[in-house]
Short mmCIF file of C-alpha atoms and ligand atoms in Angstrom, two decimals:
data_model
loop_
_atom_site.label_atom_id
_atom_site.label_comp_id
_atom_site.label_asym_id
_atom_site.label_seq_id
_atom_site.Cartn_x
_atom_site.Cartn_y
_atom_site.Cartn_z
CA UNK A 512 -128.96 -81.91 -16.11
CA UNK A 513 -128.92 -81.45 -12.35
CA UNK A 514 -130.55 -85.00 -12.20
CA UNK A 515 -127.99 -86.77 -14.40
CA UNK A 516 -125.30 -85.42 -11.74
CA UNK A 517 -126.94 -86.37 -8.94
CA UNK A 518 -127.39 -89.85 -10.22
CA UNK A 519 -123.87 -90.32 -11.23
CA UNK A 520 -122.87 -88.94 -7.22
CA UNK A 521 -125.49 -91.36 -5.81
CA UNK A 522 -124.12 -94.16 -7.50
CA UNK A 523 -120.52 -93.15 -6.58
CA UNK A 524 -121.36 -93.07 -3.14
CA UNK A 525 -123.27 -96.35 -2.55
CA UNK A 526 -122.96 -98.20 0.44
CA UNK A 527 -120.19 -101.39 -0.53
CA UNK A 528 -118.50 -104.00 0.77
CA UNK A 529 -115.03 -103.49 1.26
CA UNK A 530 -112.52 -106.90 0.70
CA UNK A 531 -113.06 -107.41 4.54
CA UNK A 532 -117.18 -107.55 3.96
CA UNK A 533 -117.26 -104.54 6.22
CA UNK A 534 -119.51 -101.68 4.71
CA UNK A 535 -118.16 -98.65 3.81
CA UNK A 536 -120.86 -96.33 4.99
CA UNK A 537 -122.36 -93.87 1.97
CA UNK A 538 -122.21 -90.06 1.82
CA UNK A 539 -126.08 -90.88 1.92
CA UNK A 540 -126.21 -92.44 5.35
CA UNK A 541 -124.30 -89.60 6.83
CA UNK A 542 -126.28 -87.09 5.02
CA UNK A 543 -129.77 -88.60 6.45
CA UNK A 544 -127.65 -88.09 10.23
CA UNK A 545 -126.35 -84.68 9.55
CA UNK A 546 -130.03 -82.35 10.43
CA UNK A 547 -129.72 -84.42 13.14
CA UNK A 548 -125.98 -83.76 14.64
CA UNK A 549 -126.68 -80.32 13.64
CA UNK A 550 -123.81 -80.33 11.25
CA UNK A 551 -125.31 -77.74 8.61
CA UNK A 552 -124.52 -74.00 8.73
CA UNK A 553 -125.82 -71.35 6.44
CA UNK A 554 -123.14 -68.96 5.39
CA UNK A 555 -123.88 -65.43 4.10
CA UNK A 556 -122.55 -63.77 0.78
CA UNK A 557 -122.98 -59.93 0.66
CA UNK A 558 -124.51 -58.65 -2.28
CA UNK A 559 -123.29 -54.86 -2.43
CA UNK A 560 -125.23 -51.98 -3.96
CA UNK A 561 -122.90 -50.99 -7.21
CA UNK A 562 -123.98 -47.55 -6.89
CA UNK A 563 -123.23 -46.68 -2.74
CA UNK A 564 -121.20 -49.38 -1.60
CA UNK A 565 -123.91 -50.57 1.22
CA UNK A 566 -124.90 -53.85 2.01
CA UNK A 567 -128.67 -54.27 2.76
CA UNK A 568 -128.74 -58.29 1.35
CA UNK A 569 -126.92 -61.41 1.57
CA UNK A 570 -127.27 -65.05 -0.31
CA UNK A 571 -127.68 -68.09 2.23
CA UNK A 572 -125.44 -70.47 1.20
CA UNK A 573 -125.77 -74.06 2.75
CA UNK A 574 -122.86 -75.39 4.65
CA UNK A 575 -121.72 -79.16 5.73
CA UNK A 576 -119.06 -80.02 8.39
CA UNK A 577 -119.08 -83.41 8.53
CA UNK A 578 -117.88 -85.18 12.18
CA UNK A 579 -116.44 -87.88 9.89
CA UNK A 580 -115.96 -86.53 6.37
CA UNK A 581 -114.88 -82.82 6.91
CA UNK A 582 -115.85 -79.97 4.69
CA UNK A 583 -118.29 -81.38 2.03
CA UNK A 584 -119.25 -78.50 -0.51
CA UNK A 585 -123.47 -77.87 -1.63
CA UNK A 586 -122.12 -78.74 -5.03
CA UNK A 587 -121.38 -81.81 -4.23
CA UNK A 588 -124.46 -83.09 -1.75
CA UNK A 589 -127.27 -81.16 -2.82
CA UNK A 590 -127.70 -83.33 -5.95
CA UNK A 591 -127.49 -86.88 -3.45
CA UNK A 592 -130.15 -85.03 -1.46
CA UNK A 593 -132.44 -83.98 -4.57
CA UNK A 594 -132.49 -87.75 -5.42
CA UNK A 595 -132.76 -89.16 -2.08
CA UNK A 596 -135.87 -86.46 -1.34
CA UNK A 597 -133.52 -85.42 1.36
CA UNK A 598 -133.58 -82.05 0.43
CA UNK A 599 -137.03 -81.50 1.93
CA UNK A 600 -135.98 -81.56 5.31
CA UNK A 601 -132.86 -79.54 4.63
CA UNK A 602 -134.51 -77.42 2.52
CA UNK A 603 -137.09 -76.71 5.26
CA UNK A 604 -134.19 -76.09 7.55
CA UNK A 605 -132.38 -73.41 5.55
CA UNK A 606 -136.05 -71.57 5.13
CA UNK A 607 -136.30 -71.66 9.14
CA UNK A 608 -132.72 -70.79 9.82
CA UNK A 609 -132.57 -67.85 7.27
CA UNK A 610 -136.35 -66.30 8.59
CA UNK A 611 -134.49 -66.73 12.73
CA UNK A 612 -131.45 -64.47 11.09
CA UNK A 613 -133.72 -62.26 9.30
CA UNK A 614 -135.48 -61.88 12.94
CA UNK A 615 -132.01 -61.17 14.60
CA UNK A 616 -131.25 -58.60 12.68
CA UNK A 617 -134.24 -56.68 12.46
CA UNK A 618 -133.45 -57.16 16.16
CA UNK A 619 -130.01 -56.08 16.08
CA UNK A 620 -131.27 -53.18 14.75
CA UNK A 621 -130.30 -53.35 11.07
CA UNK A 622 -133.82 -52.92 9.53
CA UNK A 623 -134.49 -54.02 5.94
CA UNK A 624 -131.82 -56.41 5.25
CA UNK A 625 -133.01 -59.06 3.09
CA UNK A 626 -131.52 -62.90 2.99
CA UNK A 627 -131.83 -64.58 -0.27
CA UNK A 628 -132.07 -68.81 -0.25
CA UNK A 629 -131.38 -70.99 -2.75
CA UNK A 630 -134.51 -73.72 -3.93
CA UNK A 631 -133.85 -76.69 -5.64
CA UNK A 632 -136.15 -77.85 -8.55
CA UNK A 633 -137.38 -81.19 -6.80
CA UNK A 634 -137.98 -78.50 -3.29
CA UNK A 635 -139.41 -76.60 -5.48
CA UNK A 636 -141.88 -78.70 -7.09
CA UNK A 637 -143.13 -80.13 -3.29
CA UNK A 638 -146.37 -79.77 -2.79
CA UNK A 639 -146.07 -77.77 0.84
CA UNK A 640 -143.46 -75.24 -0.24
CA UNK A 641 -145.44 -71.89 -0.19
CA UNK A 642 -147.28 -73.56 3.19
CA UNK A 643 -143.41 -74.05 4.57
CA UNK A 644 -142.61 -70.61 3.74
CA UNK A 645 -145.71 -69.25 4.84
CA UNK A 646 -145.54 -70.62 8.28
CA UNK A 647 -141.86 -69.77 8.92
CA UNK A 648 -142.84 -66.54 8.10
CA UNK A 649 -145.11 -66.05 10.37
CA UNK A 650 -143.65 -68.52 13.32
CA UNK A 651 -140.30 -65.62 13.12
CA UNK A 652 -142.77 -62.41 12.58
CA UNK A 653 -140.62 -61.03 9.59
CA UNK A 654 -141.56 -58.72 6.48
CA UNK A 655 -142.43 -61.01 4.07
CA UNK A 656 -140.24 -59.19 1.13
CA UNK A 657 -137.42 -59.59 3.05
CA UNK A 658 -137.18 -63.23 2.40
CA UNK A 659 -135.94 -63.61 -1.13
CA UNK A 660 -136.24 -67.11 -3.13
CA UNK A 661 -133.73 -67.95 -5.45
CA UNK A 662 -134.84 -70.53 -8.25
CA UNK A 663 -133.10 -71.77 -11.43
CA UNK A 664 -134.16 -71.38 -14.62
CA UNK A 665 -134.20 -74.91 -14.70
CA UNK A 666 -136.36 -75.65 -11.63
CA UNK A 667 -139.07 -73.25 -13.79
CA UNK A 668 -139.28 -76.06 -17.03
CA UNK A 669 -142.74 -77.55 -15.86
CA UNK A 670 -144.90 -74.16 -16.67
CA UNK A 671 -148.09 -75.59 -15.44
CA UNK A 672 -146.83 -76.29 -11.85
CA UNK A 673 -144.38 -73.36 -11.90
CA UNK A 674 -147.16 -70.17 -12.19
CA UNK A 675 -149.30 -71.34 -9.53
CA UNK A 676 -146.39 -71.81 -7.19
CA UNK A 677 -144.45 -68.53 -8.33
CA UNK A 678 -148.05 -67.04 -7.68
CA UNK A 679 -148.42 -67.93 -4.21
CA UNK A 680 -145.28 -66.73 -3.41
CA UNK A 681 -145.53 -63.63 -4.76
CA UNK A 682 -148.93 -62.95 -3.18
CA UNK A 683 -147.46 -64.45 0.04
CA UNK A 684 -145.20 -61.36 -0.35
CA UNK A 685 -141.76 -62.90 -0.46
CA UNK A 686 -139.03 -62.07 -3.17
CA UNK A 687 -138.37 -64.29 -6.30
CA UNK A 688 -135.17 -64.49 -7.63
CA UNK A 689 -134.02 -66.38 -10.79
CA UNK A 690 -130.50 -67.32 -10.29
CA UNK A 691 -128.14 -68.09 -12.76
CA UNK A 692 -130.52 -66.16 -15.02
CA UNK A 693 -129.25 -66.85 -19.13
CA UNK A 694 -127.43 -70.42 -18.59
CA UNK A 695 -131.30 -71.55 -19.36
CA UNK A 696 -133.47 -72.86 -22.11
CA UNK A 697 -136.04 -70.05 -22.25
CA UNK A 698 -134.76 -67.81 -19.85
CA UNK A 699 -137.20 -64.64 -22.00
CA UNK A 700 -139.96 -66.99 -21.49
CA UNK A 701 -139.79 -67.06 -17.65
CA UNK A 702 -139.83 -63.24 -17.25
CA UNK A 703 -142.62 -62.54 -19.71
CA UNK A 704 -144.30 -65.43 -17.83
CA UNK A 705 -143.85 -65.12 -14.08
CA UNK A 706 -143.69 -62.91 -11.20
CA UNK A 707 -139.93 -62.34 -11.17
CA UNK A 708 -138.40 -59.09 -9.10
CA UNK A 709 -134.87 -60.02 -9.17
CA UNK A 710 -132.24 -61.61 -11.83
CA UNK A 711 -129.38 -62.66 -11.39
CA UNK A 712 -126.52 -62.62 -14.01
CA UNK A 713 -124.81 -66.07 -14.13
CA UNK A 714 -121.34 -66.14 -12.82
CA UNK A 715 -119.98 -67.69 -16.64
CA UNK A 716 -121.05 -64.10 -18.06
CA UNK A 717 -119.62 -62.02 -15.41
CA UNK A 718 -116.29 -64.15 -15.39
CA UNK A 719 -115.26 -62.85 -19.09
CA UNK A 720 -117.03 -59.61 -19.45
CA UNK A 721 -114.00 -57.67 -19.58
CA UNK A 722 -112.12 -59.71 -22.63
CA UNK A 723 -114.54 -60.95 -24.17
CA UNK A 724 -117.20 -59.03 -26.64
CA UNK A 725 -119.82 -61.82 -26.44
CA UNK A 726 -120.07 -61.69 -22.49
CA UNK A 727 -120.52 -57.72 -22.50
CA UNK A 728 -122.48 -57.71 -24.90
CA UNK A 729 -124.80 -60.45 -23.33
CA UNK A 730 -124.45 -58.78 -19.81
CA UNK A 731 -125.49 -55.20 -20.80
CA UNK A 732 -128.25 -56.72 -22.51
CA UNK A 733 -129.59 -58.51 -19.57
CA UNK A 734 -128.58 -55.40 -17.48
CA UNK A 735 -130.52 -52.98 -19.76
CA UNK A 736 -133.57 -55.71 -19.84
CA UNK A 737 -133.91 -55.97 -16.82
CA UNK A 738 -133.76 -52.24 -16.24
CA UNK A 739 -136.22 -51.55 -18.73
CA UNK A 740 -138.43 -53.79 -17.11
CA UNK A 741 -138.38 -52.92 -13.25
CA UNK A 742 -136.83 -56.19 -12.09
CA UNK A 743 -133.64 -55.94 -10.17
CA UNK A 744 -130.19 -57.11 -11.40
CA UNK A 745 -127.82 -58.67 -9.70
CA UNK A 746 -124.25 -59.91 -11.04
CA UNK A 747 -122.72 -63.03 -9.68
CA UNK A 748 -119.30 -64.38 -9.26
CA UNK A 749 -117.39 -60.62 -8.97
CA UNK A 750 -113.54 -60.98 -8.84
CA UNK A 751 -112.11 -57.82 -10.13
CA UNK A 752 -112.19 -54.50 -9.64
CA UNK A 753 -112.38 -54.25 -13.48
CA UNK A 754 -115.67 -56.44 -13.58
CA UNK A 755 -117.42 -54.22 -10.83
CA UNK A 756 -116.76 -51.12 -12.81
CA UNK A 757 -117.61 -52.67 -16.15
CA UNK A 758 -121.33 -53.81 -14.23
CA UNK A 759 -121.59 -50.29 -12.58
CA UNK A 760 -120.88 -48.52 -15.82
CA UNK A 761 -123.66 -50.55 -17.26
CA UNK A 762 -126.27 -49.58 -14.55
CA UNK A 763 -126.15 -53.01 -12.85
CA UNK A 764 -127.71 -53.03 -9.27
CA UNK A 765 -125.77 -55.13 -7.10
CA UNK A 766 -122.50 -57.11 -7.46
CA UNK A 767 -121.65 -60.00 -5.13
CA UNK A 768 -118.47 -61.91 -5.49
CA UNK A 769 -115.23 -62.26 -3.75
CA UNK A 770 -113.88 -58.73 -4.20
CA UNK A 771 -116.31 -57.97 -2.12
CA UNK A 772 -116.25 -60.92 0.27
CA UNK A 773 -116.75 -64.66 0.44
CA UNK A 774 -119.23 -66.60 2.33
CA UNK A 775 -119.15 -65.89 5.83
CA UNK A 776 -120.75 -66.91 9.21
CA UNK A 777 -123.95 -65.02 10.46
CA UNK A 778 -121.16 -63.71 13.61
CA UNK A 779 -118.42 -62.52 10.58
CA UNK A 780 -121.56 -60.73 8.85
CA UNK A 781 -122.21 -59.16 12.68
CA UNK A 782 -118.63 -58.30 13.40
CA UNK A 783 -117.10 -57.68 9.96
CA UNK A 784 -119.75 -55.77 8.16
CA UNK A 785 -122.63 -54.15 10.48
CA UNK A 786 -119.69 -53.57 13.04
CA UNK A 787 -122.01 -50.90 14.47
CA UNK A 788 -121.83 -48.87 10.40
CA UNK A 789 -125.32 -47.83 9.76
CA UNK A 790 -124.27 -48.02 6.06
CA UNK A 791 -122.53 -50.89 6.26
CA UNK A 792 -120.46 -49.50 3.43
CA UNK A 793 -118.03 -52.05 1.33
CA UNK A 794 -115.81 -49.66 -0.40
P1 C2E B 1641 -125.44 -70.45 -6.55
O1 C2E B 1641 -126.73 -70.26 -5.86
O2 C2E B 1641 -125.33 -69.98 -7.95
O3 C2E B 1641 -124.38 -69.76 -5.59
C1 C2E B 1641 -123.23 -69.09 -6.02
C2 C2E B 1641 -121.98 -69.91 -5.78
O4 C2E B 1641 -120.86 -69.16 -6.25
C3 C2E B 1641 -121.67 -70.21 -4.32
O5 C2E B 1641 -121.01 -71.48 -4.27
C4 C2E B 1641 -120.70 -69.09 -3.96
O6 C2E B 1641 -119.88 -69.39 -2.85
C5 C2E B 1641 -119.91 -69.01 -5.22
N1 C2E B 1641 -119.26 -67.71 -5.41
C6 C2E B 1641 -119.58 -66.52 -4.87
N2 C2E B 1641 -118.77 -65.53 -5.29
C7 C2E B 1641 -117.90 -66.12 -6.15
C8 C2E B 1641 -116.79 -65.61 -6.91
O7 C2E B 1641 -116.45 -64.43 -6.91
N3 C2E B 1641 -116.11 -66.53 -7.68
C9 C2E B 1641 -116.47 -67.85 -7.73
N4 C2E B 1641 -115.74 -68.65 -8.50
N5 C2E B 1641 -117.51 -68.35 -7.00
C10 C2E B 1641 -118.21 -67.50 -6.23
P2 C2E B 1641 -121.42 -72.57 -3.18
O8 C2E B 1641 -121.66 -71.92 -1.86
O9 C2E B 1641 -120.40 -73.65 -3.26
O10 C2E B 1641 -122.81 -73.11 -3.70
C11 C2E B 1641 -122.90 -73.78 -4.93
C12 C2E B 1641 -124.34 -74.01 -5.33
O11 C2E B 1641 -124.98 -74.89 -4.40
C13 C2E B 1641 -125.20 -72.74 -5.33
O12 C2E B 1641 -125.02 -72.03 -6.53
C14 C2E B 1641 -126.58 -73.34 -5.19
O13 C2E B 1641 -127.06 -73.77 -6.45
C15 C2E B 1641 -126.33 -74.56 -4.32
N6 C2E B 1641 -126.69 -74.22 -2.92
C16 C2E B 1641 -125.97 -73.57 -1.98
N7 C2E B 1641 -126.66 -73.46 -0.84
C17 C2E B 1641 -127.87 -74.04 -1.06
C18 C2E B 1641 -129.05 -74.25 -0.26
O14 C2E B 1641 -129.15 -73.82 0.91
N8 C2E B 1641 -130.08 -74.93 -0.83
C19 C2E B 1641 -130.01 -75.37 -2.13
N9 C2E B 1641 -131.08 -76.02 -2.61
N10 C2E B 1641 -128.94 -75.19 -2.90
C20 C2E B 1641 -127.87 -74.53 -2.38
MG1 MG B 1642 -127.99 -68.73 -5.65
MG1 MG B 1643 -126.05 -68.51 -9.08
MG1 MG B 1644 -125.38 -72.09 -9.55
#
């Protein structure tokens, strides 16, 4: 699915030749510039502990201000740079940039708070991934566990490539996360299968669980699942009060979600919510 997209933006954004025969230059070209101009920034999401209100994790969420284009959202260049193979390099950069923040605030003093990253299935599937990880790891002298990978169910299809990776991970000591955990084809399969310690409720549950039966019903199900089998839970995509009582009602671990706060820079994260709280409290 996430390779039809990116197709369809690829060919969208192919370099062509305006009426003047000057080229319009592609997303593509700007995108193979943009590691270089430093134009990426890695925001961070709070996830928030249903139960006290504190803050010990946040999801890294990839950021590009284009010089010439502006604003450009992941949804809409992270499939161009799945095709393109671009997404190694970017990939690798998000993995280094998130174990440097994990360093700075261990440094900072706020021990124990983890950073989730996002892995795309073609990132995922590289050969040198765990190696990457591995080395960033240890080039940033971090806690292993507090690095958290978030893969989709659909990056997990390809079984016989998928338990030898999710098993060097996991022995490697990092976190795995699947994220938008349901939205998949065999989403039972992957936690009887594989290593998982986190799930992650997709956002399309969470965003009707208070009017409609179906998404409760779903959501306490993957709630008491999850609960039942000592794997985290995490609900996405939070925008009312009403949902964040609903999930904490239903034993749900952690809520993230703009009640609680978008996206923000690594200095908004310093200045907003440490802010010199030990308990970084949210409500
Ligand atoms: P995702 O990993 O499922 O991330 C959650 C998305 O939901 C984020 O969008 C986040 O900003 C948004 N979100 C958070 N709270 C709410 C809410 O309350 N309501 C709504 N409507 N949305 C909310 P974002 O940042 O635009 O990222 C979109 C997707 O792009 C991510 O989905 C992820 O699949 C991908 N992505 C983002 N950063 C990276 C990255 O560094 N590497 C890779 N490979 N993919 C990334
Ligand atoms: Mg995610
Ligand atoms: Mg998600
Ligand atoms: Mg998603």
């Amino acid at each position: 699915r996430v390779k039809e997209r990116g197709k369809a933006h690829f060919q969208f954004y192919k370099t062509e030749m305006n009426s003047v025969g000057a080229h319009i230059v592609s997303l593509e070209t700007h995108l193979r510039k943009a590691l270089a101009k430093d134009e990426f920034m890695l925001f961070y999401q709070p996830q928030v502990s249903l139960a006290t209100g504190k803050v010990k994790s946040f999801e890294a969420l990839i950021r590009w201000n284009s010089k010439e284009l502006g604003m450009i959202s992941p949804a809409n260049f992270i499939p161009l740079a799945e095709d393109t193979g671009l997404i190694i390099p970017i990939g690798n950069w998000v993995i280094d940039t998130a174990c440097r923040q994990i360093k700075k605030w261990s440094e900072l003093g706020k021990k124990g708070i983890k950073i989730a990253i996002n892995i795309s299935p073609k990132q995922f599937l590289q050969p040198k991934l765990v190696e990457t990880i591995k080395e960033s790891i240890r080039k940033h002298k971090i806690e292993p566990s507090l690095l958290e990978i978030e893969i989709t169910e659909g990056a997990m299809q390809d079984t016989a490539e998928t338990s030898p990776i999710l098993n060097s991970l996991k022995e490697l000591g990092v976190t795995i996360s699947i994220d938008d955990f349901g939205t998949g084809y065999s989403s039972l399969n992957y936690i009887k299968q594989f290593p998982i310690d986190v799930l992650k409720i997709d956002q399309s549950f969470v965003r009707d669980v208070i009017n409609s039966e179906k998404d409760a019903a779903i959501t306490t199900t993957i709630i008491h699942l999850a609960n039942s089998l000592g794997i985290e839970v995490v609900a996405e995509g939070i925008e009312e009060k009403e949902q964040a009582e609903f999930l904490m009602r239903a034993n749900c671990h952690k809520g993230q979600g703009y009640l609680f706060s978008r996206p923000i820079s690594a200095t908004d994260v310093e200045f907003k919510i440490f802010n010199g709280n030990e308990e970084m409290v949210i409500f």
